[in-house]
Amino acid sequence: KNQVEQSPQSLIILEGKNCTLQCNYTVSPFSNLRWYKQDTGRGPVSLTIMTFSENTKSNGRYTATLDADTKQSSLHITASQLSDSASYICVVSPNAGNNRKLIWGLGTSLAVNP
Amino acid sequence: DTGVSQDPRHKITKRGQNVTFRCDPISEHNRLYWYRQTLGQGPEFLTYFQNEAQLEKSRLLSDRFSAERPKGSFSTLEIQRTEQGDSAMYLCASNLGASGNEQFFGPGTRLTVL
């Protein structure tokens, strides 16, 4: 069964600290993996998208890694800010050219406290 | 703001009433998607358009739901005879070119059926 599992389920950190969120997937075939940030009551915003051949991709203070052999990804947030408080969702696309069959994780809820 | 916009942002209705939501995609995007998201879950695919053609509908989309994109630009999603189970966030997304390309989500319409 195609699944995306994320850990931890929730995380609280102090402003300025770094953190790493994990994503394990059992999706086959595999086309790409995406990380989204979703604020409460808002639509998801894309942070990174990585294909099979990419190991790491950065977007400002966000750095995503991908190990396609172990089917694991991580999202590292550096020097966290209060505005980073949100849900971070890992999404795997099993088919190139098909956004209808995305497999969504349940997200990690991050709270950044002052 | 040149992103995806949705209107209204919030809608409260009584059971049995009809509601209609609007989505304006990014102007040059030819593909438009509707998703439904309930609390703590990832978005579930409902339907998508390529230009004005509705190419796929999920089995989640009962006959009370209808979507249109008459001129290949904005889209509407109508729910007839609403039920309490329809309460959810309705998200619209758009992208350009191949349907596996990165999607851009709107802020969503939060529907509450009393």
Coordinates of C-alpha atoms in Angstrom, one line a residue:
Chain A
K1 CA 0.0 0.0 0.0
N2 CA 1.3 3.5 -0.9
Q3 CA 1.9 5.4 2.3
V4 CA 3.7 8.5 3.5
E5 CA 4.6 8.6 7.2
Q6 CA 5.9 11.7 8.9
S7 CA 7.6 12.2 12.3
P8 CA 7.3 13.7 14.7
Q9 CA 3.6 14.4 14.7
S10 CA 4.2 17.7 16.5
L11 CA 7.2 19.7 17.6
I12 CA 7.8 22.7 19.7
I13 CA 11.1 24.7 19.4
L14 CA 12.4 28.0 20.5
E15 CA 12.9 30.8 18.0
G16 CA 16.3 30.8 16.5
K17 CA 16.8 27.0 16.9
N18 CA 17.1 24.5 14.1
C19 CA 15.0 21.5 13.6
T20 CA 14.6 18.5 11.2
L21 CA 11.4 16.8 10.2
Q22 CA 11.3 13.3 8.8
C23 CA 9.4 11.6 6.0
N24 CA 9.4 7.9 5.1
Y25 CA 7.5 6.6 2.2
T26 CA 6.5 3.3 0.7
V27 CA 5.3 4.6 -2.7
S28 CA 6.1 2.8 -5.9
P29 CA 6.7 3.8 -8.6
F30 CA 8.3 7.1 -7.5
S31 CA 8.4 10.3 -9.5
N32 CA 9.0 13.1 -7.1
L33 CA 8.7 14.2 -3.5
R34 CA 7.5 17.5 -2.3
W35 CA 7.5 19.4 0.9
Y36 CA 4.7 21.9 1.6
K37 CA 4.1 24.4 4.4
Q38 CA 0.5 24.9 5.4
D39 CA -0.6 27.6 7.8
T40 CA -3.8 27.0 9.7
G41 CA -6.7 27.8 7.5
R42 CA -4.6 28.4 4.4
G43 CA -3.7 26.4 1.3
P44 CA -0.4 24.5 1.1
V45 CA 2.6 26.4 -0.2
S46 CA 5.4 24.5 -2.0
L47 CA 8.8 24.6 -0.4
T48 CA 10.7 22.0 -2.5
I49 CA 10.2 19.4 -5.1
M50 CA 12.8 16.7 -5.8
T51 CA 13.0 13.9 -8.3
F52 CA 14.7 10.6 -8.0
S53 CA 18.1 11.9 -8.9
E54 CA 18.2 14.8 -6.5
N55 CA 19.7 14.3 -3.1
T56 CA 19.2 17.8 -1.6
K57 CA 17.4 21.0 -2.4
S58 CA 17.4 24.3 -0.6
N59 CA 14.8 27.1 -0.5
G60 CA 16.1 29.9 1.8
R61 CA 16.3 28.5 5.4
Y62 CA 14.6 25.2 4.3
T63 CA 16.8 22.3 3.1
A64 CA 15.3 19.1 2.0
T65 CA 17.1 15.8 1.5
L66 CA 16.1 12.7 -0.3
D67 CA 17.5 9.1 -0.1
A68 CA 15.6 7.2 -2.8
D69 CA 17.3 3.9 -1.8
T70 CA 16.0 4.0 1.8
K71 CA 12.9 6.0 0.8
Q72 CA 13.5 8.7 3.3
S73 CA 13.4 12.4 3.2
S74 CA 14.0 15.1 5.7
L75 CA 13.3 18.8 5.9
H76 CA 15.8 20.9 7.9
I77 CA 14.8 24.4 9.1
T78 CA 17.6 26.7 10.1
A79 CA 17.4 29.6 12.5
S80 CA 13.7 29.2 13.0
Q81 CA 11.3 32.2 13.1
L82 CA 7.9 32.6 14.6
S83 CA 6.4 32.6 11.1
D84 CA 7.7 29.1 10.6
S85 CA 4.9 27.9 12.9
A86 CA 2.8 25.7 10.6
S87 CA 2.1 22.2 9.4
Y88 CA 4.8 20.7 7.1
I89 CA 3.5 18.1 4.8
C90 CA 5.5 15.5 2.8
V91 CA 3.9 14.5 -0.5
V92 CA 5.0 11.8 -2.9
S93 CA 4.0 11.6 -6.6
P94 CA 4.0 8.1 -7.9
N95 CA 3.6 9.1 -11.5
A96 CA 5.3 11.7 -13.6
G97 CA 2.6 13.9 -15.1
N98 CA -0.1 13.1 -12.6
N99 CA -1.1 15.5 -9.8
R100 CA -4.3 13.6 -9.2
K101 CA -2.7 10.6 -7.5
L102 CA -0.5 12.4 -5.0
I103 CA 0.1 10.5 -1.7
W104 CA -0.1 13.0 1.2
G105 CA 1.5 12.6 4.6
L106 CA -0.4 13.8 7.7
G107 CA 2.1 16.5 8.4
T108 CA 4.3 17.6 11.3
S109 CA 2.8 20.5 13.3
L110 CA 5.6 22.9 14.2
A111 CA 5.3 25.5 16.8
V112 CA 8.1 28.1 17.2
N113 CA 7.9 29.9 20.5
P114 CA 9.6 33.2 21.4
Chain B
D1 CA -1.5 39.4 -5.9
T2 CA -1.0 37.1 -8.9
G3 CA -1.4 33.8 -7.1
V4 CA -4.4 31.5 -7.0
S5 CA -7.5 33.2 -5.4
Q6 CA -10.6 31.7 -4.1
D7 CA -13.9 33.2 -3.1
P8 CA -15.5 33.2 -0.5
R9 CA -12.9 32.4 2.1
H10 CA -15.5 31.2 4.5
K11 CA -19.1 30.0 4.0
I12 CA -21.6 28.9 6.6
T13 CA -24.8 27.4 5.3
K14 CA -27.7 25.3 6.5
R15 CA -28.1 21.7 5.5
G16 CA -30.0 21.3 2.3
Q17 CA -28.9 24.7 0.8
N18 CA -26.8 25.0 -2.4
V19 CA -23.4 26.7 -2.3
T20 CA -21.0 27.8 -5.1
F21 CA -17.3 28.5 -4.8
R22 CA -15.1 30.3 -7.2
C23 CA -11.4 29.8 -8.1
D24 CA -9.3 32.1 -10.2
P25 CA -6.0 30.3 -11.1
I26 CA -2.7 31.9 -12.1
S27 CA -3.5 33.5 -15.4
E28 CA -1.3 31.4 -17.7
H29 CA -2.0 28.1 -16.0
N30 CA -4.0 25.7 -18.2
R31 CA -4.6 23.0 -15.5
L32 CA -6.9 23.6 -12.5
Y33 CA -7.6 21.2 -9.7
W34 CA -10.2 21.0 -6.9
Y35 CA -9.4 19.2 -3.6
R36 CA -11.2 18.7 -0.3
Q37 CA -9.4 18.8 3.0
T38 CA -10.7 17.8 6.4
L39 CA -9.0 18.6 9.7
G40 CA -5.8 16.7 10.2
Q41 CA -5.9 15.0 6.8
G42 CA -4.2 15.7 3.5
P43 CA -6.1 17.1 0.5
E44 CA -8.3 14.6 -1.4
F45 CA -8.5 15.0 -5.2
L46 CA -11.9 15.9 -6.5
T47 CA -11.6 16.9 -10.1
Y48 CA -9.4 18.6 -12.6
F49 CA -9.6 20.6 -15.8
Q50 CA -7.2 21.1 -18.7
N51 CA -8.4 24.4 -20.2
E52 CA -12.2 24.2 -20.2
A53 CA -12.3 20.4 -20.4
Q54 CA -13.0 18.4 -17.2
L55 CA -10.7 15.4 -17.6
E56 CA -11.2 13.5 -14.4
K57 CA -13.6 13.3 -11.5
S58 CA -12.9 11.4 -8.3
R59 CA -15.4 8.9 -7.0
L60 CA -15.6 11.3 -4.0
L61 CA -17.4 13.7 -6.3
S62 CA -21.0 12.6 -5.8
D63 CA -23.8 13.8 -8.2
R64 CA -24.5 16.7 -5.8
F65 CA -21.2 18.2 -6.8
S66 CA -20.6 19.9 -10.1
A67 CA -17.6 21.8 -11.4
E68 CA -17.2 24.0 -14.4
R69 CA -14.5 26.0 -16.1
P70 CA -16.4 27.5 -19.0
K71 CA -13.8 29.7 -20.6
G72 CA -10.7 27.9 -19.4
S73 CA -9.9 30.5 -16.9
F74 CA -11.8 30.7 -13.6
S75 CA -13.7 27.7 -12.2
T76 CA -16.7 27.2 -10.0
L77 CA -17.6 24.3 -7.7
E78 CA -21.2 23.9 -6.8
I79 CA -22.6 21.6 -4.0
Q80 CA -26.3 21.0 -4.1
R81 CA -28.4 20.0 -1.1
T82 CA -25.4 20.3 1.3
E83 CA -25.0 17.8 4.1
Q84 CA -23.0 18.1 7.3
G85 CA -20.4 15.8 5.9
D86 CA -19.6 18.3 3.3
S87 CA -18.0 20.6 5.9
A88 CA -14.4 20.9 4.9
M89 CA -11.8 23.2 3.3
Y90 CA -12.1 23.2 -0.4
L91 CA -8.8 23.9 -2.1
C92 CA -8.1 25.0 -5.7
A93 CA -4.7 24.6 -7.3
S94 CA -3.3 25.3 -10.8
N95 CA -0.3 24.6 -12.8
L96 CA 1.1 24.9 -16.3
G97 CA 1.9 22.2 -18.8
A98 CA 2.3 18.6 -17.7
S99 CA 0.0 17.7 -14.9
G100 CA 2.8 16.4 -12.8
N101 CA 4.4 19.9 -12.6
E102 CA 4.4 21.8 -9.3
Q103 CA 1.0 23.0 -8.3
F104 CA 0.1 26.3 -6.7
F105 CA -2.7 26.3 -4.2
G106 CA -5.2 28.9 -3.3
P107 CA -6.1 29.9 0.3
G108 CA -9.1 27.7 0.3
T109 CA -12.8 28.1 1.1
R110 CA -13.8 26.9 4.5
L111 CA -17.4 25.4 4.3
T112 CA -19.4 24.8 7.5
V113 CA -22.8 23.1 7.1
L114 CA -25.0 23.5 10.1

